[in-house]
Amino acid sequence: MNIVLFGAQGSGKGTQAEKLVATFHCHHISSGDIFRDAFEDGSELGRVAHSYIERGELVPDDITVEMMLQRITQPHIARAGFILDGFPRTIAQAKALDEGLAKLGREIDCSVYFDVPRAELIKRLSGRYICKAHQHVYNVRTKPPKVAGICDMDGSELYQRTDDQGPAIEKRLDIFFSETIQLLDYYRAQNKLLHVDGNRDIDEVSADLIERLKKYLSR
Ligand SMILES: [Zn+2]
């Protein structure tokens, strides 16, 4: 079973990916992990990708796609299936992924879109704080610390990353809702789209998603 998850930052797709892994025993592949691992391994591709990230630029599609395909085709992952999270981000990447998989006689079985209204995403993302000592993550709305501004685990001060402040959040959401959202049409045209209401609590979303995926995959 090969699945693509997409949704804006704050839509909960990373959390849902972990739940799907526990249910379907496949591998969770996130683009962030791929870039980090490739850099740590010291591979040529990883080095090139890192040079873009360091300059604050997007890693070009051909490099990203090749890194993802290398991971996907590792035998243990190819056997168990995979859940992609954070990739593809654009139609160009989705096409390159389909072409790469086709050459291997594989394909994406299903894509899942986690639909959360922009206003709710902003609320979720702007509530994020992390601790100075160990980067423990809190959210003033969904997971507040026992004492405001202080980490429960180590007593260190909580702060908000620049990434989680208003303008940075707006910019990331702008990119998502102008580019990545086009994947809706791409996968709908292939009849491979599950549209999930992500504006519910985590357990409700995952129960609904797992039931629908089981039905979908047995059709
Ligand atoms: Zn902490």
Short mmCIF file of C-alpha atoms and ligand atoms in Angstrom, two decimals:
data_model
loop_
_atom_site.label_atom_id
_atom_site.label_comp_id
_atom_site.label_asym_id
_atom_site.label_seq_id
_atom_site.Cartn_x
_atom_site.Cartn_y
_atom_site.Cartn_z
CA MET A 1 0.00 0.00 0.00
CA ASN A 2 1.51 3.31 -1.12
CA ILE A 3 -0.14 6.48 0.14
CA VAL A 4 0.48 10.21 -0.26
CA LEU A 5 -0.66 12.47 2.60
CA PHE A 6 -1.01 16.18 2.01
CA GLY A 7 -2.33 19.08 3.99
CA ALA A 8 -1.08 22.45 5.19
CA GLN A 9 1.29 22.73 8.11
CA GLY A 10 -0.84 22.34 11.22
CA SER A 11 -3.36 20.07 9.49
CA GLY A 12 -2.23 17.11 11.63
CA LYS A 13 -0.93 14.94 8.78
CA GLY A 14 2.29 13.99 10.61
CA THR A 15 0.30 12.73 13.60
CA GLN A 16 -2.11 10.84 11.34
CA ALA A 17 0.83 9.32 9.44
CA GLU A 18 2.07 7.77 12.69
CA LYS A 19 -1.38 6.31 13.37
CA LEU A 20 -1.56 4.83 9.87
CA VAL A 21 1.87 3.25 10.31
CA ALA A 22 0.64 1.57 13.51
CA THR A 23 -2.45 0.24 11.71
CA PHE A 24 -1.10 -0.73 8.30
CA HIS A 25 2.54 -1.55 9.23
CA CYS A 26 4.03 0.44 6.39
CA HIS A 27 6.83 3.02 6.44
CA HIS A 28 6.41 6.71 7.16
CA ILE A 29 8.61 8.76 4.85
CA SER A 30 8.74 12.49 5.49
CA SER A 31 10.68 14.85 3.25
CA GLY A 32 12.31 16.47 6.27
CA ASP A 33 13.69 13.11 7.48
CA ILE A 34 14.97 12.28 4.00
CA PHE A 35 16.94 15.51 3.73
CA ARG A 36 18.36 15.13 7.23
CA ASP A 37 19.35 11.46 6.76
CA ALA A 38 20.94 12.09 3.37
CA PHE A 39 23.01 14.91 4.83
CA GLU A 40 24.10 12.81 7.80
CA ASP A 41 25.03 9.90 5.52
CA GLY A 42 27.27 12.32 3.62
CA SER A 43 25.83 11.24 0.26
CA GLU A 44 26.41 13.42 -2.79
CA LEU A 45 22.69 14.13 -3.20
CA GLY A 46 22.40 14.96 0.50
CA ARG A 47 25.29 17.40 0.25
CA VAL A 48 23.77 19.17 -2.74
CA ALA A 49 20.31 19.32 -1.12
CA HIS A 50 21.83 20.73 2.06
CA SER A 51 23.55 23.54 0.16
CA TYR A 52 20.13 24.75 -1.04
CA ILE A 53 18.57 24.46 2.41
CA GLU A 54 21.46 26.43 3.92
CA ARG A 55 20.86 29.27 1.48
CA GLY A 56 17.18 29.24 2.42
CA GLU A 57 16.21 28.01 -1.05
CA LEU A 58 13.91 25.17 -2.06
CA VAL A 59 15.71 21.98 -3.09
CA PRO A 60 15.13 21.53 -6.87
CA ASP A 61 12.55 18.94 -7.87
CA ASP A 62 14.93 16.57 -9.67
CA ILE A 63 17.11 16.22 -6.56
CA THR A 64 14.14 15.83 -4.21
CA VAL A 65 12.45 13.27 -6.44
CA GLU A 66 15.61 11.21 -6.81
CA MET A 67 16.16 11.17 -3.05
CA MET A 68 12.58 10.08 -2.43
CA LEU A 69 12.75 7.34 -5.08
CA GLN A 70 16.00 6.02 -3.62
CA ARG A 71 14.30 5.66 -0.26
CA ILE A 72 11.06 4.21 -1.60
CA THR A 73 12.88 1.53 -3.55
CA GLN A 74 14.85 0.18 -0.58
CA PRO A 75 13.69 -3.46 -0.42
CA HIS A 76 12.14 -3.42 3.07
CA ILE A 77 10.17 -0.26 2.23
CA ALA A 78 9.12 -1.47 -1.20
CA ARG A 79 7.80 -4.67 0.42
CA ALA A 80 5.78 -3.11 3.23
CA GLY A 81 4.57 -0.01 1.39
CA PHE A 82 4.96 3.62 2.35
CA ILE A 83 3.21 6.77 3.48
CA LEU A 84 4.65 9.96 2.00
CA ASP A 85 4.36 13.08 4.14
CA GLY A 86 5.48 16.47 2.84
CA PHE A 87 6.15 15.18 -0.65
CA PRO A 88 5.04 15.74 -3.40
CA ARG A 89 4.47 19.47 -2.87
CA THR A 90 3.71 20.40 -6.46
CA ILE A 91 2.11 18.85 -9.53
CA ALA A 92 5.54 18.69 -11.18
CA GLN A 93 6.83 16.58 -8.27
CA ALA A 94 3.70 14.40 -8.32
CA LYS A 95 4.20 13.70 -12.03
CA ALA A 96 7.90 12.93 -11.55
CA LEU A 97 7.00 10.60 -8.69
CA ASP A 98 4.40 8.76 -10.81
CA GLU A 99 6.87 8.40 -13.68
CA GLY A 100 9.65 7.15 -11.39
CA LEU A 101 7.32 4.60 -9.76
CA ALA A 102 5.93 3.45 -13.12
CA LYS A 103 9.44 2.56 -14.28
CA LEU A 104 9.62 0.27 -11.25
CA GLY A 105 6.20 -1.21 -11.92
CA ARG A 106 4.77 0.53 -8.85
CA GLU A 107 2.21 3.25 -8.26
CA ILE A 108 0.57 5.47 -5.66
CA ASP A 109 -2.61 3.70 -4.49
CA CYS A 110 -4.27 6.59 -2.75
CA SER A 111 -3.82 10.19 -1.68
CA VAL A 112 -5.36 11.78 1.40
CA TYR A 113 -6.05 15.48 1.80
CA PHE A 114 -6.50 16.83 5.35
CA ASP A 115 -8.83 19.76 4.93
CA VAL A 116 -8.54 22.39 7.69
CA PRO A 117 -9.74 26.00 7.26
CA ARG A 118 -6.98 28.59 7.06
CA ALA A 119 -8.18 30.48 10.16
CA GLU A 120 -7.99 27.27 12.22
CA LEU A 121 -4.49 26.50 10.88
CA ILE A 122 -3.30 29.94 11.95
CA LYS A 123 -4.74 29.40 15.42
CA ARG A 124 -3.06 26.00 15.73
CA LEU A 125 0.32 27.13 14.39
CA SER A 126 0.52 30.40 16.28
CA GLY A 127 -0.09 28.56 19.59
CA ARG A 128 3.13 26.56 19.27
CA TYR A 129 5.89 27.09 21.85
CA ILE A 130 9.03 25.09 22.52
CA CYS A 131 11.33 24.91 25.54
CA LYS A 132 14.82 26.36 25.50
CA ALA A 133 16.50 23.34 27.11
CA HIS A 134 15.22 20.38 25.04
CA GLN A 135 12.79 21.73 22.43
CA HIS A 136 9.80 20.04 24.07
CA VAL A 137 6.73 21.17 22.13
CA TYR A 138 3.64 22.81 23.66
CA ASN A 139 0.55 24.45 22.28
CA VAL A 140 -1.31 27.05 24.29
CA ARG A 141 -4.61 25.74 22.93
CA THR A 142 -4.20 22.00 22.59
CA LYS A 143 -1.31 21.10 24.92
CA PRO A 144 -0.63 23.90 27.41
CA PRO A 145 2.14 23.62 30.03
CA LYS A 146 1.02 23.31 33.68
CA VAL A 147 2.63 26.68 34.46
CA ALA A 148 2.37 29.31 31.70
CA GLY A 149 5.69 29.90 29.94
CA ILE A 150 7.54 27.05 31.72
CA CYS A 151 8.38 23.53 30.47
CA ASP A 152 6.71 20.75 32.50
CA MET A 153 9.63 18.38 31.98
CA ASP A 154 12.68 20.50 32.75
CA GLY A 155 11.48 23.89 34.02
CA SER A 156 13.13 25.81 31.20
CA GLU A 157 11.57 28.83 29.55
CA LEU A 158 9.20 28.41 26.58
CA TYR A 159 9.62 30.53 23.48
CA GLN A 160 8.16 30.85 20.00
CA ARG A 161 10.35 30.16 16.96
CA THR A 162 10.43 32.82 14.23
CA ASP A 163 8.97 30.09 12.00
CA ASP A 164 5.86 29.96 14.20
CA GLN A 165 5.22 33.70 14.27
CA GLY A 166 2.52 35.43 12.22
CA PRO A 167 4.26 36.53 9.00
CA ALA A 168 6.19 33.25 8.58
CA ILE A 169 2.99 31.25 9.09
CA GLU A 170 1.07 33.35 6.56
CA LYS A 171 3.85 32.90 4.00
CA ARG A 172 3.94 29.10 4.41
CA LEU A 173 0.15 28.89 4.13
CA ASP A 174 0.18 31.12 1.03
CA ILE A 175 2.56 28.69 -0.68
CA PHE A 176 0.48 25.71 0.34
CA PHE A 177 -2.84 27.18 -0.81
CA SER A 178 -1.45 28.36 -4.14
CA GLU A 179 0.78 25.38 -5.08
CA THR A 180 0.30 22.21 -3.09
CA ILE A 181 -3.48 22.51 -3.09
CA GLN A 182 -3.36 21.77 -6.84
CA LEU A 183 -2.64 18.14 -5.92
CA LEU A 184 -6.37 17.90 -5.19
CA ASP A 185 -7.14 18.13 -8.92
CA TYR A 186 -4.20 15.95 -9.87
CA TYR A 187 -5.20 12.99 -7.70
CA ARG A 188 -8.94 13.50 -8.19
CA ALA A 189 -8.41 13.17 -11.94
CA GLN A 190 -6.73 9.81 -11.24
CA ASN A 191 -9.64 8.80 -9.01
CA LYS A 192 -7.21 8.39 -6.09
CA LEU A 193 -8.32 11.09 -3.69
CA LEU A 194 -9.72 10.77 -0.17
CA HIS A 195 -10.87 14.14 1.12
CA VAL A 196 -10.80 14.16 4.94
CA ASP A 197 -12.26 16.80 7.24
CA GLY A 198 -9.22 17.57 9.40
CA ASN A 199 -11.04 20.12 11.52
CA ARG A 200 -11.92 17.59 14.24
CA ASP A 201 -10.03 16.10 17.13
CA ILE A 202 -7.13 13.78 16.35
CA ASP A 203 -8.83 10.49 17.32
CA GLU A 204 -12.00 11.28 15.40
CA VAL A 205 -9.99 12.05 12.27
CA SER A 206 -7.91 8.89 12.54
CA ALA A 207 -10.89 6.58 13.17
CA ASP A 208 -12.67 8.01 10.13
CA LEU A 209 -9.54 7.91 7.98
CA ILE A 210 -8.61 4.32 8.83
CA GLU A 211 -12.14 3.07 8.13
CA ARG A 212 -12.29 4.87 4.80
CA LEU A 213 -8.81 3.72 3.77
CA LYS A 214 -9.68 0.08 4.51
CA LYS A 215 -12.78 0.39 2.34
CA TYR A 216 -10.86 2.21 -0.37
CA LEU A 217 -8.04 -0.32 -0.51
CA SER A 218 -10.38 -3.30 -0.68
CA ARG A 219 -12.41 -1.92 -3.60
ZN ZN B 1 11.58 21.05 28.09
#
